[in-house]
Amino acid sequence: MSDIGIKVSKAGYSVLSAQPNELAFSSSYASDLIRLSGRINHIHTGTNSTAALSHGLGGAYQFLIYDALEGTLLPLRIDSASPAGNDLLVKARINSTELVVEIYTAASETYESEFYYLIFTKPM
Amino acid sequence: MSVGIKVSTEGNNVTRLEVADSGNKYYPPNRFIFSSDWALFKTILTGTFSMSIDSTIGTSSTTTHAIAHNLGYAPAVMIFFTEDGVNWYSNNTDLQNSLTTSNNQYIQCFTDSTNINITAYSNNVAAYDIDVRWLVYGEPSE
């Protein structure tokens, strides 16, 4: 069968010869579709806590999550500093029922945090 | 002449322009499901593999797994990995939660013009295995 599909190139590129990064759209490649998005508000107390969102999707789907601390969006990091200046670790995982954010601080403290998440339609 | 394809969100006219404070007319990006003015975040390569990290009790090591993409530019990438096959972590994750450098294991990912490189750093931990899902997007990372 011949190679058929739909391609839309960016301005300035020929759709007949454009590379993947020169195309605005190509039916050869799936684009991320956002199935769920939102914010998780959480109050961290002590040295470790978890914030869980029940997504109800019935599977583990690809996701992005950002720390929305103090009005900015930050990718989760291995090394950082908490509002009190303590060493901070924030990581995220997904399974078939929940999106879970795990927070660890080197010393006990209490602070309010917020996470912005996107869950896509593609499964793991 | 401006040509292209646009699909607006429900209730919005696909041809209606807004006027900026500067007086210039423009199409607000958040009004569109799709517009050929802006590239979609296309996944052009994806795959999985398993990676074994040897025990580093009493010492430390770095294990790197390289995947050739041969795109000629460093693409934007994302990885997810799991130890138990149930919980999938996003990249750049420390699995030990020790908040110290004396006992930890973390997974990082970086790309260049030929490879995706997934690096597992281990310091004074037992051997472990992970399954990795990797995705390459059709946009350069630089």
Short mmCIF file of N, CA and C in Angstrom, two decimals, chain A:
data_model
loop_
_atom_site.label_atom_id
_atom_site.label_comp_id
_atom_site.label_asym_id
_atom_site.label_seq_id
_atom_site.Cartn_x
_atom_site.Cartn_y
_atom_site.Cartn_z
N MET A 1 0.85 -1.19 0.00
CA MET A 1 0.00 0.00 0.00
C MET A 1 0.89 1.24 0.00
N SER A 2 0.48 2.24 -0.74
CA SER A 2 1.29 3.46 -0.83
C SER A 2 1.24 4.23 0.48
N ASP A 3 2.20 5.13 0.63
CA ASP A 3 2.29 5.96 1.83
C ASP A 3 1.28 7.10 1.71
N ILE A 4 0.22 7.07 2.49
CA ILE A 4 -0.80 8.10 2.41
C ILE A 4 -0.98 8.73 3.79
N GLY A 5 -1.52 9.95 3.82
CA GLY A 5 -1.75 10.61 5.10
C GLY A 5 -1.90 12.10 4.88
N ILE A 6 -1.89 12.83 5.98
CA ILE A 6 -2.03 14.28 5.95
C ILE A 6 -0.81 14.90 6.60
N LYS A 7 -0.24 15.89 5.91
CA LYS A 7 0.88 16.64 6.48
C LYS A 7 0.60 18.12 6.29
N VAL A 8 0.95 18.92 7.30
CA VAL A 8 0.89 20.37 7.21
C VAL A 8 2.24 20.90 7.65
N SER A 9 2.93 21.59 6.75
CA SER A 9 4.27 22.07 7.10
C SER A 9 4.17 23.43 7.77
N LYS A 10 5.24 23.77 8.51
CA LYS A 10 5.35 25.13 9.03
C LYS A 10 5.61 26.08 7.87
N ALA A 11 5.35 27.36 8.11
CA ALA A 11 5.60 28.37 7.08
C ALA A 11 7.07 28.33 6.66
N GLY A 12 7.31 28.36 5.36
CA GLY A 12 8.69 28.39 4.86
C GLY A 12 9.25 27.04 4.51
N TYR A 13 8.49 25.97 4.74
CA TYR A 13 8.97 24.63 4.42
C TYR A 13 8.02 23.97 3.44
N SER A 14 8.61 23.19 2.53
CA SER A 14 7.80 22.42 1.60
C SER A 14 7.27 21.18 2.29
N VAL A 15 6.00 20.96 2.18
CA VAL A 15 5.41 19.79 2.83
C VAL A 15 5.92 18.49 2.22
N LEU A 16 6.46 18.58 1.01
CA LEU A 16 6.93 17.38 0.33
C LEU A 16 8.30 16.92 0.83
N SER A 17 9.06 17.83 1.42
CA SER A 17 10.41 17.48 1.85
C SER A 17 10.68 17.79 3.31
N ALA A 18 9.70 18.32 4.04
CA ALA A 18 9.92 18.75 5.42
C ALA A 18 10.28 17.58 6.33
N GLN A 19 11.22 17.84 7.24
CA GLN A 19 11.57 16.88 8.29
C GLN A 19 10.51 16.95 9.40
N PRO A 20 10.47 15.96 10.30
CA PRO A 20 9.43 15.97 11.34
C PRO A 20 9.34 17.27 12.13
N ASN A 21 10.50 17.87 12.44
CA ASN A 21 10.47 19.11 13.23
C ASN A 21 10.10 20.34 12.40
N GLU A 22 9.89 20.15 11.09
CA GLU A 22 9.47 21.26 10.22
C GLU A 22 7.99 21.16 9.87
N LEU A 23 7.31 20.19 10.46
CA LEU A 23 5.88 20.00 10.22
C LEU A 23 5.07 20.47 11.42
N ALA A 24 3.97 21.19 11.13
CA ALA A 24 3.05 21.52 12.22
C ALA A 24 2.19 20.32 12.57
N PHE A 25 1.88 19.53 11.58
CA PHE A 25 1.06 18.33 11.81
C PHE A 25 1.46 17.25 10.81
N SER A 26 1.45 16.03 11.26
CA SER A 26 1.64 14.88 10.38
C SER A 26 0.85 13.71 10.93
N SER A 27 0.08 13.09 10.05
CA SER A 27 -0.69 11.93 10.50
C SER A 27 0.21 10.71 10.71
N SER A 28 1.51 10.85 10.38
CA SER A 28 2.44 9.76 10.65
C SER A 28 2.80 9.67 12.12
N TYR A 29 2.61 10.78 12.84
CA TYR A 29 3.04 10.83 14.24
C TYR A 29 1.87 11.24 15.13
N ALA A 30 1.71 10.51 16.21
CA ALA A 30 0.65 10.87 17.16
C ALA A 30 1.08 12.08 17.98
N SER A 31 0.16 12.96 18.25
CA SER A 31 0.42 14.10 19.12
C SER A 31 -0.21 13.85 20.48
N ASP A 32 0.35 14.49 21.47
CA ASP A 32 -0.20 14.30 22.82
C ASP A 32 -1.57 14.97 22.91
N LEU A 33 -2.54 14.19 23.34
CA LEU A 33 -3.87 14.72 23.62
C LEU A 33 -4.06 14.71 25.13
N ILE A 34 -4.52 15.80 25.65
CA ILE A 34 -4.65 15.92 27.11
C ILE A 34 -6.00 15.37 27.54
N ARG A 35 -5.96 14.34 28.37
CA ARG A 35 -7.20 13.71 28.82
C ARG A 35 -7.68 14.34 30.12
N LEU A 36 -6.76 14.67 30.98
CA LEU A 36 -7.10 15.33 32.25
C LEU A 36 -6.04 16.38 32.56
N SER A 37 -6.45 17.47 33.13
CA SER A 37 -5.48 18.45 33.63
C SER A 37 -6.09 19.15 34.83
N GLY A 38 -5.25 19.70 35.66
CA GLY A 38 -5.76 20.40 36.82
C GLY A 38 -4.67 20.66 37.84
N ARG A 39 -5.10 20.99 39.01
CA ARG A 39 -4.16 21.31 40.08
C ARG A 39 -4.45 20.46 41.31
N ILE A 40 -3.39 20.12 42.01
CA ILE A 40 -3.49 19.38 43.26
C ILE A 40 -2.97 20.29 44.36
N ASN A 41 -3.81 20.60 45.30
CA ASN A 41 -3.37 21.40 46.45
C ASN A 41 -3.03 20.45 47.60
N HIS A 42 -1.97 20.78 48.31
CA HIS A 42 -1.48 19.85 49.32
C HIS A 42 -0.75 20.61 50.41
N ILE A 43 -0.93 20.17 51.64
CA ILE A 43 -0.15 20.73 52.75
C ILE A 43 0.82 19.67 53.24
N HIS A 44 2.08 19.97 53.07
CA HIS A 44 3.13 19.05 53.53
C HIS A 44 3.41 19.31 55.00
N THR A 45 3.41 18.23 55.79
CA THR A 45 3.79 18.35 57.20
C THR A 45 4.77 17.24 57.53
N GLY A 46 5.71 17.52 58.42
CA GLY A 46 6.71 16.52 58.81
C GLY A 46 7.83 16.46 57.80
N THR A 47 8.37 15.26 57.61
CA THR A 47 9.48 15.10 56.67
C THR A 47 9.08 14.38 55.40
N ASN A 48 7.94 13.70 55.40
CA ASN A 48 7.47 13.11 54.14
C ASN A 48 5.95 13.09 54.10
N SER A 49 5.43 13.29 52.89
CA SER A 49 3.98 13.30 52.70
C SER A 49 3.69 12.96 51.25
N THR A 50 2.44 12.59 50.98
CA THR A 50 2.04 12.31 49.61
C THR A 50 0.74 13.04 49.30
N ALA A 51 0.63 13.46 48.06
CA ALA A 51 -0.61 14.07 47.56
C ALA A 51 -1.09 13.19 46.42
N ALA A 52 -2.30 12.66 46.54
CA ALA A 52 -2.79 11.71 45.55
C ALA A 52 -4.04 12.24 44.86
N LEU A 53 -4.08 12.04 43.55
CA LEU A 53 -5.27 12.37 42.76
C LEU A 53 -5.83 11.06 42.20
N SER A 54 -7.08 10.76 42.49
CA SER A 54 -7.74 9.60 41.88
C SER A 54 -8.18 9.99 40.48
N HIS A 55 -7.52 9.43 39.46
CA HIS A 55 -7.84 9.87 38.09
C HIS A 55 -8.95 9.05 37.45
N GLY A 56 -9.20 7.83 37.96
CA GLY A 56 -10.33 7.05 37.47
C GLY A 56 -10.24 6.62 36.02
N LEU A 57 -9.01 6.55 35.46
CA LEU A 57 -8.85 6.24 34.04
C LEU A 57 -8.67 4.75 33.77
N GLY A 58 -8.41 3.99 34.81
CA GLY A 58 -8.31 2.54 34.63
C GLY A 58 -7.00 2.07 34.02
N GLY A 59 -6.00 2.93 33.97
CA GLY A 59 -4.70 2.54 33.43
C GLY A 59 -3.67 3.58 33.78
N ALA A 60 -2.38 3.24 33.59
CA ALA A 60 -1.29 4.19 33.83
C ALA A 60 -1.00 4.91 32.53
N TYR A 61 -1.25 6.21 32.52
CA TYR A 61 -1.07 7.00 31.30
C TYR A 61 0.10 7.97 31.47
N GLN A 62 0.68 8.35 30.34
CA GLN A 62 1.79 9.29 30.37
C GLN A 62 1.32 10.64 30.91
N PHE A 63 2.24 11.33 31.60
CA PHE A 63 1.83 12.55 32.27
C PHE A 63 2.98 13.54 32.34
N LEU A 64 2.64 14.77 32.62
CA LEU A 64 3.60 15.81 32.98
C LEU A 64 3.09 16.45 34.27
N ILE A 65 4.02 16.85 35.11
CA ILE A 65 3.59 17.52 36.33
C ILE A 65 4.62 18.57 36.70
N TYR A 66 4.11 19.66 37.24
CA TYR A 66 4.97 20.78 37.62
C TYR A 66 4.64 21.19 39.05
N ASP A 67 5.67 21.65 39.73
CA ASP A 67 5.48 22.26 41.04
C ASP A 67 5.05 23.70 40.82
N ALA A 68 3.87 24.04 41.30
CA ALA A 68 3.34 25.40 41.09
C ALA A 68 3.58 26.27 42.31
N LEU A 69 4.63 25.93 43.03
CA LEU A 69 4.95 26.65 44.26
C LEU A 69 5.16 28.14 43.99
N GLU A 70 4.53 28.95 44.79
CA GLU A 70 4.72 30.40 44.77
C GLU A 70 4.45 31.01 43.40
N GLY A 71 3.48 30.44 42.69
CA GLY A 71 3.02 31.05 41.45
C GLY A 71 3.84 30.76 40.23
N THR A 72 4.90 29.96 40.35
CA THR A 72 5.69 29.60 39.18
C THR A 72 5.53 28.11 38.92
N LEU A 73 5.80 27.70 37.69
CA LEU A 73 5.73 26.29 37.35
C LEU A 73 7.15 25.76 37.19
N LEU A 74 7.50 24.76 38.00
CA LEU A 74 8.84 24.18 37.95
C LEU A 74 8.71 22.69 37.67
N PRO A 75 9.55 22.14 36.78
CA PRO A 75 9.61 20.69 36.68
C PRO A 75 10.05 20.12 38.01
N LEU A 76 9.60 18.93 38.33
CA LEU A 76 10.02 18.32 39.59
C LEU A 76 11.52 18.05 39.54
N ARG A 77 12.17 18.20 40.67
CA ARG A 77 13.62 18.10 40.68
C ARG A 77 14.10 17.15 41.77
N ILE A 78 15.28 16.61 41.53
CA ILE A 78 15.89 15.76 42.54
C ILE A 78 16.37 16.60 43.71
N ASP A 79 17.04 17.69 43.39
CA ASP A 79 17.58 18.56 44.43
C ASP A 79 16.93 19.93 44.34
N SER A 80 16.50 20.41 45.45
CA SER A 80 15.87 21.72 45.47
C SER A 80 15.90 22.21 46.91
N ALA A 81 15.17 23.24 47.18
CA ALA A 81 15.09 23.74 48.55
C ALA A 81 13.64 24.04 48.87
N SER A 82 13.20 23.65 50.04
CA SER A 82 11.84 23.90 50.47
C SER A 82 11.70 25.37 50.87
N PRO A 83 10.47 25.84 51.09
CA PRO A 83 10.31 27.24 51.52
C PRO A 83 11.09 27.56 52.78
N ALA A 84 11.31 26.55 53.66
CA ALA A 84 12.08 26.81 54.86
C ALA A 84 13.58 26.66 54.63
N GLY A 85 13.96 26.32 53.40
CA GLY A 85 15.39 26.20 53.09
C GLY A 85 15.94 24.81 53.26
N ASN A 86 15.10 23.85 53.66
CA ASN A 86 15.58 22.48 53.85
C ASN A 86 15.72 21.78 52.50
N ASP A 87 16.60 20.78 52.45
CA ASP A 87 16.72 19.96 51.25
C ASP A 87 15.36 19.36 50.93
N LEU A 88 15.01 19.36 49.66
CA LEU A 88 13.67 18.94 49.24
C LEU A 88 13.77 17.99 48.06
N LEU A 89 12.97 16.93 48.11
CA LEU A 89 12.85 16.01 46.99
C LEU A 89 11.36 15.89 46.66
N VAL A 90 11.02 16.12 45.41
CA VAL A 90 9.63 15.97 44.97
C VAL A 90 9.63 15.09 43.73
N LYS A 91 8.86 14.02 43.78
CA LYS A 91 8.78 13.16 42.60
C LYS A 91 7.34 12.71 42.41
N ALA A 92 7.05 12.22 41.21
CA ALA A 92 5.67 11.85 40.89
C ALA A 92 5.64 10.50 40.19
N ARG A 93 4.55 9.77 40.44
CA ARG A 93 4.35 8.48 39.79
C ARG A 93 2.87 8.32 39.48
N ILE A 94 2.61 7.43 38.53
CA ILE A 94 1.21 7.15 38.18
C ILE A 94 1.00 5.65 38.14
N ASN A 95 -0.16 5.21 38.56
CA ASN A 95 -0.55 3.81 38.38
C ASN A 95 -1.98 3.80 37.83
N SER A 96 -2.63 2.67 37.86
CA SER A 96 -3.93 2.57 37.18
C SER A 96 -5.05 3.33 37.89
N THR A 97 -4.82 3.78 39.11
CA THR A 97 -5.88 4.46 39.85
C THR A 97 -5.52 5.89 40.27
N GLU A 98 -4.22 6.16 40.50
CA GLU A 98 -3.85 7.45 41.08
C GLU A 98 -2.64 8.08 40.41
N LEU A 99 -2.60 9.40 40.47
CA LEU A 99 -1.37 10.16 40.23
C LEU A 99 -0.91 10.62 41.60
N VAL A 100 0.32 10.25 41.96
CA VAL A 100 0.79 10.48 43.33
C VAL A 100 2.05 11.35 43.30
N VAL A 101 2.05 12.39 44.11
CA VAL A 101 3.24 13.21 44.30
C VAL A 101 3.80 12.91 45.67
N GLU A 102 5.08 12.58 45.73
CA GLU A 102 5.76 12.27 46.99
C GLU A 102 6.70 13.42 47.33
N ILE A 103 6.61 13.88 48.56
CA ILE A 103 7.41 15.03 49.00
C ILE A 103 8.23 14.63 50.22
N TYR A 104 9.50 14.95 50.18
CA TYR A 104 10.41 14.64 51.28
C TYR A 104 11.22 15.88 51.60
N THR A 105 11.32 16.19 52.88
CA THR A 105 12.19 17.29 53.31
C THR A 105 13.17 16.77 54.35
N ALA A 106 14.34 17.35 54.36
CA ALA A 106 15.39 16.88 55.26
C ALA A 106 15.06 17.14 56.72
N ALA A 107 14.27 18.18 56.97
CA ALA A 107 13.85 18.49 58.34
C ALA A 107 12.34 18.68 58.36
N SER A 108 11.74 18.45 59.52
CA SER A 108 10.30 18.58 59.65
C SER A 108 9.85 20.01 59.44
N GLU A 109 8.79 20.17 58.64
CA GLU A 109 8.25 21.51 58.42
C GLU A 109 6.83 21.39 57.87
N THR A 110 6.15 22.49 57.81
CA THR A 110 4.81 22.55 57.25
C THR A 110 4.79 23.64 56.18
N TYR A 111 4.33 23.27 55.00
CA TYR A 111 4.13 24.30 53.97
C TYR A 111 3.07 23.86 52.99
N GLU A 112 2.41 24.83 52.40
CA GLU A 112 1.35 24.57 51.44
C GLU A 112 1.95 24.51 50.05
N SER A 113 1.57 23.49 49.30
CA SER A 113 2.12 23.35 47.95
C SER A 113 0.99 23.10 46.96
N GLU A 114 1.33 23.27 45.69
CA GLU A 114 0.35 23.10 44.63
C GLU A 114 1.07 22.51 43.42
N PHE A 115 0.40 21.57 42.74
CA PHE A 115 1.00 20.92 41.58
C PHE A 115 0.03 21.03 40.40
N TYR A 116 0.60 21.31 39.25
CA TYR A 116 -0.19 21.38 38.02
C TYR A 116 0.13 20.15 37.19
N TYR A 117 -0.89 19.41 36.78
CA TYR A 117 -0.66 18.15 36.08
C TYR A 117 -1.39 18.10 34.74
N LEU A 118 -0.80 17.32 33.84
CA LEU A 118 -1.42 16.98 32.55
C LEU A 118 -1.33 15.47 32.41
N ILE A 119 -2.44 14.81 32.17
CA ILE A 119 -2.43 13.37 31.90
C ILE A 119 -2.89 13.18 30.46
N PHE A 120 -2.07 12.48 29.68
CA PHE A 120 -2.33 12.33 28.26
C PHE A 120 -3.12 11.04 27.97
N THR A 121 -3.46 10.88 26.71
CA THR A 121 -4.27 9.71 26.32
C THR A 121 -3.42 8.47 26.04
N LYS A 122 -2.10 8.64 25.99
CA LYS A 122 -1.25 7.48 25.66
C LYS A 122 -0.91 6.69 26.93
N PRO A 123 -1.13 5.38 26.89
CA PRO A 123 -0.79 4.55 28.05
C PRO A 123 0.71 4.28 28.09
N MET A 124 1.18 3.83 29.24
CA MET A 124 2.58 3.41 29.34
C MET A 124 2.79 2.16 28.50
#
